[in-house]
């Protein structure tokens, strides 16, 4: 057996990309500021909804309520560890998706007119309070 040619096993394989899907905003609501989504634990959803002075589009799945916020609402703030932030409101499917599909979030609240956005600062402070996290922010621009 000729061992003069050994395959190069150090060559990295291309990373397998996880499928993503964007949460669909109703067509009649303008998204001129772009949009992201803040995912809070499902058990806090009703309480947040009742406390916010204004609520935009909200989606829900079996684990989270997803609040639509203006793009960049993560800049300068540290969302609590139990909160997920999705840039572009793109939710990635977990790696086990082919065998166990994840429920697709569905729209549970939409304003009749105006803006699809939930104000991010009141949402941030409520999320911190409900999760027992101290609000933290930074004036430094992320790199």
Short mmCIF file of C-alpha atoms in Angstrom, two decimals, residues 4-56:
data_model
loop_
_atom_site.label_atom_id
_atom_site.label_comp_id
_atom_site.label_asym_id
_atom_site.label_seq_id
_atom_site.Cartn_x
_atom_site.Cartn_y
_atom_site.Cartn_z
CA UNK A 4 3.19 8.62 -0.03
CA UNK A 5 -0.04 10.57 -0.45
CA UNK A 6 -1.89 11.25 2.76
CA UNK A 7 -5.04 13.35 2.60
CA UNK A 8 -4.81 16.71 4.31
CA UNK A 9 -7.24 16.42 7.21
CA UNK A 10 -6.46 19.88 8.51
CA UNK A 11 -8.49 21.59 5.80
CA UNK A 12 -11.60 22.98 7.46
CA UNK A 13 -14.94 21.99 6.06
CA UNK A 14 -17.36 24.75 5.27
CA UNK A 15 -19.58 25.49 8.23
CA UNK A 16 -23.09 24.19 7.88
CA UNK A 17 -25.39 27.17 7.97
CA UNK A 18 -28.47 26.96 10.09
CA UNK A 19 -31.68 27.89 8.37
CA UNK A 20 -33.19 31.20 9.42
CA UNK A 21 -36.56 32.75 8.92
CA UNK A 22 -37.60 36.35 9.44
CA UNK A 23 -40.73 37.20 11.34
CA UNK A 24 -43.20 38.66 8.81
CA UNK A 25 -44.52 42.13 9.66
CA UNK A 26 -48.02 42.89 8.31
CA UNK A 27 -47.72 44.78 5.01
CA UNK A 28 -49.76 47.80 6.15
CA UNK A 29 -47.24 48.63 8.92
CA UNK A 30 -44.15 50.59 7.78
CA UNK A 31 -40.74 49.30 8.87
CA UNK A 32 -38.70 52.32 7.78
CA UNK A 33 -36.38 51.94 10.79
CA UNK A 34 -35.63 48.31 10.00
CA UNK A 35 -36.57 45.82 12.69
CA UNK A 36 -35.17 43.33 15.16
CA UNK A 37 -36.93 41.07 17.65
CA UNK A 38 -36.54 40.65 21.39
CA UNK A 39 -37.49 37.19 22.66
CA UNK A 40 -38.66 37.06 26.27
CA UNK A 41 -39.54 33.90 28.18
CA UNK A 42 -43.14 32.91 27.52
CA UNK A 43 -44.08 33.14 31.21
CA UNK A 44 -43.41 36.90 31.18
CA UNK A 45 -45.38 37.69 28.02
CA UNK A 46 -48.78 38.57 29.49
CA UNK A 47 -47.26 40.70 32.23
CA UNK A 48 -45.10 42.66 29.78
CA UNK A 49 -48.08 43.16 27.48
CA UNK A 50 -50.16 44.57 30.35
CA UNK A 51 -47.43 46.95 31.54
CA UNK A 52 -46.23 48.54 28.31
CA UNK A 53 -47.78 51.87 27.31
CA UNK A 54 -47.60 50.91 23.62
CA UNK A 55 -47.17 47.52 22.00
CA UNK A 56 -46.22 46.84 18.41
#
